[in-house]
């Protein structure tokens, strides 16, 4: 009986230690998620400015004639797939990888992986990985997104690829994150409403041309879109990890309660047995 009680006590201590870790990880993930959402809010003014400038330029040029917006025959595609570098985040990585495999048209298409988990998966399956990036799931800047954008734009301008898609997890709420795909190139602004050019066409001159300026803005649009995807993915990863650690903590609480009940029952049984032995011994001495 005493050995059984010691074993239960060891299990309670072990689960309690794990609970402390999962509870701490939940709090850390909550803090990181909030900070990442603030980064997204701070980047929106720049994104809005780029979009507004593109919208205005569309009043002066036919965007289907610019190198980065013209739609050409799609022979090869490039997918930028953003995931995490660490586990313990619930179904965050597996859901994204499953979604990405459904979206990729051919295993001969090119891939840029962001995150060690997604790189391991697609590397094992023989995909043509153009480049890989680690450590950007939490520690990244706009310059990291700009670097990825430069690689993509260089391949697109050389016509090594004809279409660029970015696959990431969009943050909807702390309880909901949705794998998403977005086309970056050729840039599609067909849903933009054209500005009224009757009052301003004669007042603005673009150098060297509206088309060149539009392509420059498209390059900025690609970079800021990748940056926004990194932020969304980071927020989603932290939210998924927060929820996973919360569930683990609650499961640990249930296990501790169950083990404590077993320990108390064993302790009561031990006390009862000792009392029985004392009473029996006293009776024997009469």
mmCIF file of C-alpha atoms in Angstrom:
data_model
loop_
_atom_site.group_PDB
_atom_site.id
_atom_site.type_symbol
_atom_site.label_atom_id
_atom_site.label_comp_id
_atom_site.label_asym_id
_atom_site.label_seq_id
_atom_site.Cartn_x
_atom_site.Cartn_y
_atom_site.Cartn_z
ATOM 1 C CA UNK A 1 0.000 0.000 0.000
ATOM 2 C CA UNK A 2 2.808 2.416 0.931
ATOM 3 C CA UNK A 3 4.571 1.681 -2.369
ATOM 4 C CA UNK A 4 1.368 2.392 -4.284
ATOM 5 C CA UNK A 5 0.988 5.733 -2.492
ATOM 6 C CA UNK A 6 4.578 6.693 -3.331
ATOM 7 C CA UNK A 7 3.986 5.857 -6.994
ATOM 8 C CA UNK A 8 0.818 7.988 -7.107
ATOM 9 C CA UNK A 9 2.647 10.839 -5.366
ATOM 10 C CA UNK A 10 5.455 10.688 -7.953
ATOM 11 C CA UNK A 11 2.902 10.832 -10.776
ATOM 12 C CA UNK A 12 1.165 13.836 -9.189
ATOM 13 C CA UNK A 13 4.492 15.665 -8.884
ATOM 14 C CA UNK A 14 5.387 14.810 -12.484
ATOM 15 C CA UNK A 15 2.055 16.016 -13.883
ATOM 16 C CA UNK A 16 2.258 19.161 -11.734
ATOM 17 C CA UNK A 17 5.663 19.980 -13.222
ATOM 18 C CA UNK A 18 4.325 19.519 -16.752
ATOM 19 C CA UNK A 19 1.321 21.683 -15.873
ATOM 20 C CA UNK A 20 3.598 24.511 -14.784
ATOM 21 C CA UNK A 21 5.393 24.344 -18.151
ATOM 22 C CA UNK A 22 2.218 24.260 -20.253
ATOM 23 C CA UNK A 23 0.668 27.086 -18.237
ATOM 24 C CA UNK A 24 3.793 29.218 -18.714
ATOM 25 C CA UNK A 25 3.853 28.469 -22.448
ATOM 26 C CA UNK A 26 0.196 29.478 -22.709
ATOM 27 C CA UNK A 27 0.927 32.845 -21.090
ATOM 28 C CA UNK A 28 3.989 33.427 -23.289
ATOM 29 C CA UNK A 29 2.057 32.585 -26.461
ATOM 30 C CA UNK A 30 -0.751 34.930 -25.441
ATOM 31 C CA UNK A 31 1.720 37.783 -24.998
ATOM 32 C CA UNK A 32 3.480 37.058 -28.305
ATOM 33 C CA UNK A 33 0.181 36.858 -30.164
ATOM 34 C CA UNK A 34 -0.856 40.298 -28.901
ATOM 35 C CA UNK A 35 2.484 41.822 -29.878
ATOM 36 C CA UNK A 36 2.247 40.329 -33.359
ATOM 37 C CA UNK A 37 -1.249 41.733 -33.846
ATOM 38 C CA UNK A 38 0.113 45.171 -32.947
ATOM 39 C CA UNK A 39 2.759 44.740 -35.656
ATOM 40 C CA UNK A 40 0.029 44.054 -38.176
ATOM 41 C CA UNK A 41 -1.836 47.183 -37.152
ATOM 42 C CA UNK A 42 1.323 49.284 -37.477
ATOM 43 C CA UNK A 43 1.996 47.954 -41.003
ATOM 44 C CA UNK A 44 -1.480 48.715 -42.336
ATOM 45 C CA UNK A 45 -0.877 52.445 -43.037
ATOM 46 C CA UNK A 46 2.002 51.568 -45.388
ATOM 47 C CA UNK A 47 -0.035 48.858 -47.090
ATOM 48 C CA UNK A 48 -2.964 51.252 -47.484
ATOM 49 C CA UNK A 49 -0.704 53.918 -48.982
ATOM 50 C CA UNK A 50 0.700 51.492 -51.561
ATOM 51 C CA UNK A 51 -2.779 50.328 -52.548
ATOM 52 C CA UNK A 52 -4.074 53.902 -52.789
ATOM 53 C CA UNK A 53 -1.165 54.873 -55.049
ATOM 54 C CA UNK A 54 -1.780 51.846 -57.261
ATOM 55 C CA UNK A 55 -5.462 52.713 -57.427
ATOM 56 C CA UNK A 56 -4.620 56.240 -58.501
ATOM 57 C CA UNK A 57 -2.110 55.098 -61.130
ATOM 58 C CA UNK A 58 -4.696 52.812 -62.694
ATOM 59 C CA UNK A 59 -6.442 55.989 -63.793
ATOM 60 C CA UNK A 60 -3.547 56.731 -66.122
ATOM 61 C CA UNK A 61 -2.331 53.409 -67.458
ATOM 62 C CA UNK A 62 -3.592 50.118 -68.805
ATOM 63 C CA UNK A 63 -2.255 47.783 -66.117
ATOM 64 C CA UNK A 64 -2.413 44.742 -68.423
ATOM 65 C CA UNK A 65 0.578 46.151 -70.332
ATOM 66 C CA UNK A 66 3.039 46.274 -67.437
ATOM 67 C CA UNK A 67 5.537 43.397 -66.954
ATOM 68 C CA UNK A 68 4.364 42.517 -63.436
ATOM 69 C CA UNK A 69 0.647 42.608 -64.142
ATOM 70 C CA UNK A 70 0.337 41.081 -67.592
ATOM 71 C CA UNK A 71 -1.135 37.577 -67.540
ATOM 72 C CA UNK A 72 0.921 35.107 -69.550
ATOM 73 C CA UNK A 73 0.662 31.413 -70.236
ATOM 74 C CA UNK A 74 1.286 29.551 -67.000
ATOM 75 C CA UNK A 75 3.951 26.910 -67.496
ATOM 76 C CA UNK A 76 5.526 26.969 -64.052
ATOM 77 C CA UNK A 77 4.418 28.222 -60.661
ATOM 78 C CA UNK A 78 6.146 29.235 -57.463
ATOM 79 C CA UNK A 79 4.560 28.719 -54.056
ATOM 80 C CA UNK A 80 5.740 30.578 -50.952
ATOM 81 C CA UNK A 81 4.670 28.374 -48.025
ATOM 82 C CA UNK A 82 4.873 29.873 -44.540
ATOM 83 C CA UNK A 83 4.802 27.724 -41.425
ATOM 84 C CA UNK A 84 6.538 27.536 -38.039
ATOM 85 C CA UNK A 85 9.877 26.301 -36.751
ATOM 86 C CA UNK A 86 8.640 24.675 -33.539
ATOM 87 C CA UNK A 87 6.000 22.171 -32.546
ATOM 88 C CA UNK A 88 3.519 22.090 -29.651
ATOM 89 C CA UNK A 89 1.092 24.241 -31.649
ATOM 90 C CA UNK A 90 -1.808 21.861 -32.096
ATOM 91 C CA UNK A 91 -2.821 21.277 -35.703
ATOM 92 C CA UNK A 92 -1.291 24.524 -37.001
ATOM 93 C CA UNK A 93 1.486 22.987 -39.106
ATOM 94 C CA UNK A 94 -0.321 19.819 -40.222
ATOM 95 C CA UNK A 95 -3.404 21.764 -41.351
ATOM 96 C CA UNK A 96 -1.282 24.171 -43.398
ATOM 97 C CA UNK A 97 0.752 21.400 -45.037
ATOM 98 C CA UNK A 98 -2.397 19.473 -45.939
ATOM 99 C CA UNK A 99 -3.930 22.631 -47.435
ATOM 100 C CA UNK A 100 -0.734 23.437 -49.366
ATOM 101 C CA UNK A 101 -0.591 19.981 -50.922
ATOM 102 C CA UNK A 102 -4.180 20.417 -52.104
ATOM 103 C CA UNK A 103 -3.318 23.755 -53.740
ATOM 104 C CA UNK A 104 -0.075 22.809 -55.500
ATOM 105 C CA UNK A 105 -0.902 21.964 -59.097
ATOM 106 C CA UNK A 106 2.188 19.842 -59.819
ATOM 107 C CA UNK A 107 5.065 18.474 -57.772
ATOM 108 C CA UNK A 108 7.325 19.907 -60.486
ATOM 109 C CA UNK A 109 6.362 23.461 -59.495
ATOM 110 C CA UNK A 110 8.795 25.494 -57.422
ATOM 111 C CA UNK A 111 8.551 26.090 -53.687
ATOM 112 C CA UNK A 112 10.007 28.585 -51.217
ATOM 113 C CA UNK A 113 9.640 27.336 -47.659
ATOM 114 C CA UNK A 114 9.520 29.569 -44.595
ATOM 115 C CA UNK A 115 9.862 27.458 -41.468
ATOM 116 C CA UNK A 116 11.718 24.241 -40.686
ATOM 117 C CA UNK A 117 8.596 22.066 -40.428
ATOM 118 C CA UNK A 118 7.288 22.800 -43.892
ATOM 119 C CA UNK A 119 10.790 22.529 -45.384
ATOM 120 C CA UNK A 120 11.282 19.057 -43.894
ATOM 121 C CA UNK A 121 7.950 17.907 -45.306
ATOM 122 C CA UNK A 122 8.381 19.101 -48.897
ATOM 123 C CA UNK A 123 12.074 18.270 -49.035
ATOM 124 C CA UNK A 124 11.342 14.623 -48.163
ATOM 125 C CA UNK A 125 8.784 14.480 -50.974
ATOM 126 C CA UNK A 126 11.183 15.724 -53.628
ATOM 127 C CA UNK A 127 9.739 19.152 -54.355
ATOM 128 C CA UNK A 128 12.002 21.673 -56.109
ATOM 129 C CA UNK A 129 12.782 24.047 -53.228
ATOM 130 C CA UNK A 130 14.170 27.303 -54.628
ATOM 131 C CA UNK A 131 15.095 28.724 -51.226
ATOM 132 C CA UNK A 132 14.388 28.076 -47.554
ATOM 133 C CA UNK A 133 14.179 30.332 -44.513
ATOM 134 C CA UNK A 134 14.352 29.433 -40.845
ATOM 135 C CA UNK A 135 13.672 31.393 -37.679
ATOM 136 C CA UNK A 136 11.116 33.807 -39.177
ATOM 137 C CA UNK A 137 8.059 32.504 -37.356
ATOM 138 C CA UNK A 138 8.680 34.864 -34.429
ATOM 139 C CA UNK A 139 11.748 36.991 -35.171
ATOM 140 C CA UNK A 140 11.333 38.735 -38.532
ATOM 141 C CA UNK A 141 11.335 42.231 -40.005
ATOM 142 C CA UNK A 142 10.083 43.888 -43.164
ATOM 143 C CA UNK A 143 13.563 43.425 -44.646
ATOM 144 C CA UNK A 144 13.129 39.645 -44.411
ATOM 145 C CA UNK A 145 9.914 39.938 -46.411
ATOM 146 C CA UNK A 146 11.689 42.269 -48.859
ATOM 147 C CA UNK A 147 14.456 39.697 -49.323
ATOM 148 C CA UNK A 148 11.946 36.968 -50.177
ATOM 149 C CA UNK A 149 10.140 39.376 -52.516
ATOM 150 C CA UNK A 150 13.410 40.185 -54.337
ATOM 151 C CA UNK A 151 14.019 36.482 -54.986
ATOM 152 C CA UNK A 152 10.490 36.023 -56.302
ATOM 153 C CA UNK A 153 10.560 39.143 -58.481
ATOM 154 C CA UNK A 154 13.911 38.172 -59.981
ATOM 155 C CA UNK A 155 12.602 34.748 -61.010
ATOM 156 C CA UNK A 156 9.407 36.262 -62.376
ATOM 157 C CA UNK A 157 11.185 38.933 -64.429
ATOM 158 C CA UNK A 158 13.497 36.275 -65.907
ATOM 159 C CA UNK A 159 10.351 34.299 -66.827
ATOM 160 C CA UNK A 160 11.604 31.274 -64.898
ATOM 161 C CA UNK A 161 8.145 31.252 -63.333
ATOM 162 C CA UNK A 162 4.820 32.520 -64.630
ATOM 163 C CA UNK A 163 2.757 32.708 -61.455
ATOM 164 C CA UNK A 164 3.448 33.246 -57.751
ATOM 165 C CA UNK A 165 1.158 32.117 -54.937
ATOM 166 C CA UNK A 166 1.651 32.551 -51.202
ATOM 167 C CA UNK A 167 0.198 30.015 -48.772
ATOM 168 C CA UNK A 168 -0.109 30.927 -45.105
ATOM 169 C CA UNK A 169 -2.468 30.701 -42.135
ATOM 170 C CA UNK A 170 -4.777 33.678 -41.706
ATOM 171 C CA UNK A 171 -5.586 34.745 -38.165
ATOM 172 C CA UNK A 172 -9.331 35.050 -37.648
ATOM 173 C CA UNK A 173 -9.529 34.855 -33.868
ATOM 174 C CA UNK A 174 -7.746 33.265 -30.936
ATOM 175 C CA UNK A 175 -9.849 30.146 -31.561
ATOM 176 C CA UNK A 176 -9.898 30.128 -35.366
ATOM 177 C CA UNK A 177 -7.059 30.195 -37.907
ATOM 178 C CA UNK A 178 -7.641 29.483 -41.591
ATOM 179 C CA UNK A 179 -5.078 28.251 -44.175
ATOM 180 C CA UNK A 180 -5.186 30.704 -47.096
ATOM 181 C CA UNK A 181 -3.746 31.075 -50.587
ATOM 182 C CA UNK A 182 -3.197 34.444 -52.289
ATOM 183 C CA UNK A 183 -1.870 35.214 -55.766
ATOM 184 C CA UNK A 184 0.963 37.728 -55.807
ATOM 185 C CA UNK A 185 2.078 37.661 -59.441
ATOM 186 C CA UNK A 186 0.874 38.529 -61.955
ATOM 187 C CA UNK A 187 -0.688 41.205 -59.779
ATOM 188 C CA UNK A 188 -4.429 41.454 -60.272
ATOM 189 C CA UNK A 189 -6.083 44.817 -59.582
ATOM 190 C CA UNK A 190 -9.115 44.285 -61.795
ATOM 191 C CA UNK A 191 -11.460 44.820 -58.862
ATOM 192 C CA UNK A 192 -10.094 48.312 -58.218
ATOM 193 C CA UNK A 193 -12.394 51.130 -59.159
ATOM 194 C CA UNK A 194 -10.720 53.588 -61.484
ATOM 195 C CA UNK A 195 -10.424 57.152 -60.332
ATOM 196 C CA UNK A 196 -12.213 59.927 -62.138
ATOM 197 C CA UNK A 197 -9.494 61.267 -64.436
ATOM 198 C CA UNK A 198 -11.434 64.179 -65.886
ATOM 199 C CA UNK A 199 -10.097 66.646 -63.319
ATOM 200 C CA UNK A 200 -6.540 65.438 -62.780
ATOM 201 C CA UNK A 201 -5.200 63.846 -65.959
ATOM 202 C CA UNK A 202 -3.804 67.100 -67.245
ATOM 203 C CA UNK A 203 -2.246 68.028 -63.892
ATOM 204 C CA UNK A 204 0.007 65.026 -63.231
ATOM 205 C CA UNK A 205 3.054 63.884 -65.194
ATOM 206 C CA UNK A 206 4.795 60.594 -64.390
ATOM 207 C CA UNK A 207 8.502 60.062 -65.019
ATOM 208 C CA UNK A 208 9.638 57.942 -66.656
ATOM 209 C CA UNK A 209 6.087 56.592 -67.221
ATOM 210 C CA UNK A 210 2.971 55.455 -65.330
ATOM 211 C CA UNK A 211 3.733 51.845 -66.277
ATOM 212 C CA UNK A 212 7.213 51.940 -64.712
ATOM 213 C CA UNK A 213 5.864 53.518 -61.550
ATOM 214 C CA UNK A 214 3.106 50.932 -61.354
ATOM 215 C CA UNK A 215 5.622 48.105 -61.552
ATOM 216 C CA UNK A 216 7.621 49.733 -58.760
ATOM 217 C CA UNK A 217 4.508 49.899 -56.610
ATOM 218 C CA UNK A 218 3.691 46.279 -57.465
ATOM 219 C CA UNK A 219 7.130 45.291 -56.138
ATOM 220 C CA UNK A 220 6.322 47.093 -52.887
ATOM 221 C CA UNK A 221 2.914 45.439 -52.869
ATOM 222 C CA UNK A 222 4.524 41.980 -53.131
ATOM 223 C CA UNK A 223 6.910 42.757 -50.257
ATOM 224 C CA UNK A 224 4.228 44.150 -47.938
ATOM 225 C CA UNK A 225 1.913 41.220 -48.784
ATOM 226 C CA UNK A 226 4.632 38.749 -47.776
ATOM 227 C CA UNK A 227 5.262 40.742 -44.597
ATOM 228 C CA UNK A 228 1.544 40.699 -43.759
ATOM 229 C CA UNK A 229 1.468 36.925 -44.392
ATOM 230 C CA UNK A 230 4.409 36.451 -42.005
ATOM 231 C CA UNK A 231 2.544 38.407 -39.337
ATOM 232 C CA UNK A 232 -0.694 36.500 -39.898
ATOM 233 C CA UNK A 233 1.155 33.181 -39.737
ATOM 234 C CA UNK A 234 3.013 34.157 -36.575
ATOM 235 C CA UNK A 235 -0.235 35.267 -34.914
ATOM 236 C CA UNK A 236 -1.932 32.035 -35.953
ATOM 237 C CA UNK A 237 0.927 29.900 -34.651
ATOM 238 C CA UNK A 238 0.922 31.627 -31.275
ATOM 239 C CA UNK A 239 -2.881 31.407 -31.033
ATOM 240 C CA UNK A 240 -2.800 27.703 -31.899
ATOM 241 C CA UNK A 241 -0.008 27.066 -29.381
ATOM 242 C CA UNK A 242 -1.861 29.088 -26.746
ATOM 243 C CA UNK A 243 -4.986 26.968 -27.212
ATOM 244 C CA UNK A 244 -3.003 23.719 -27.277
ATOM 245 C CA UNK A 245 -1.196 24.621 -24.052
ATOM 246 C CA UNK A 246 -4.472 25.688 -22.451
ATOM 247 C CA UNK A 247 -5.986 22.296 -23.290
ATOM 248 C CA UNK A 248 -2.868 20.541 -21.971
ATOM 249 C CA UNK A 249 -3.065 22.518 -18.723
ATOM 250 C CA UNK A 250 -6.733 21.636 -18.284
ATOM 251 C CA UNK A 251 -5.968 17.959 -18.958
ATOM 252 C CA UNK A 252 -3.182 18.113 -16.385
ATOM 253 C CA UNK A 253 -5.612 19.579 -13.843
ATOM 254 C CA UNK A 254 -8.011 16.692 -14.469
ATOM 255 C CA UNK A 255 -5.202 14.143 -14.092
ATOM 256 C CA UNK A 256 -4.028 15.754 -10.849
ATOM 257 C CA UNK A 257 -7.586 15.677 -9.469
ATOM 258 C CA UNK A 258 -7.979 12.030 -10.432
ATOM 259 C CA UNK A 259 -4.595 11.034 -8.988
ATOM 260 C CA UNK A 260 -5.255 13.020 -5.803
ATOM 261 C CA UNK A 261 -8.507 11.136 -5.336
ATOM 262 C CA UNK A 262 -6.689 7.810 -5.807
ATOM 263 C CA UNK A 263 -3.998 8.915 -3.355
ATOM 264 C CA UNK A 264 -6.575 9.912 -0.725
ATOM 265 C CA UNK A 265 -8.397 6.607 -1.136
ATOM 266 C CA UNK A 266 -5.144 4.680 -0.802
ATOM 267 C CA UNK A 267 -4.219 6.762 2.263
ATOM 268 C CA UNK A 268 -7.626 6.096 3.845
ATOM 269 C CA UNK A 269 -7.267 2.395 3.127
ATOM 270 C CA UNK A 270 -3.809 2.424 4.694
ATOM 271 C CA UNK A 271 -5.113 4.181 7.823
ATOM 272 C CA UNK A 272 -8.020 1.741 8.064
ATOM 273 C CA UNK A 273 -5.636 -1.177 7.745
ATOM 274 C CA UNK A 274 -3.385 0.220 10.491
ATOM 275 C CA UNK A 275 -6.358 0.752 12.806
ATOM 276 C CA UNK A 276 -7.546 -2.781 12.130
ATOM 277 C CA UNK A 277 -4.108 -4.157 12.986
ATOM 278 C CA UNK A 278 -3.986 -2.106 16.217
ATOM 279 C CA UNK A 279 -7.434 -3.272 17.285
ATOM 280 C CA UNK A 280 -6.530 -6.887 16.428
ATOM 281 C CA UNK A 281 -3.317 -6.609 18.392
ATOM 282 C CA UNK A 282 -5.139 -5.161 21.398
ATOM 283 C CA UNK A 283 -7.690 -7.960 21.301
ATOM 284 C CA UNK A 284 -4.909 -10.519 21.155
ATOM 285 C CA UNK A 285 -3.355 -9.133 24.364
ATOM 286 C CA UNK A 286 -6.553 -9.568 26.393
#
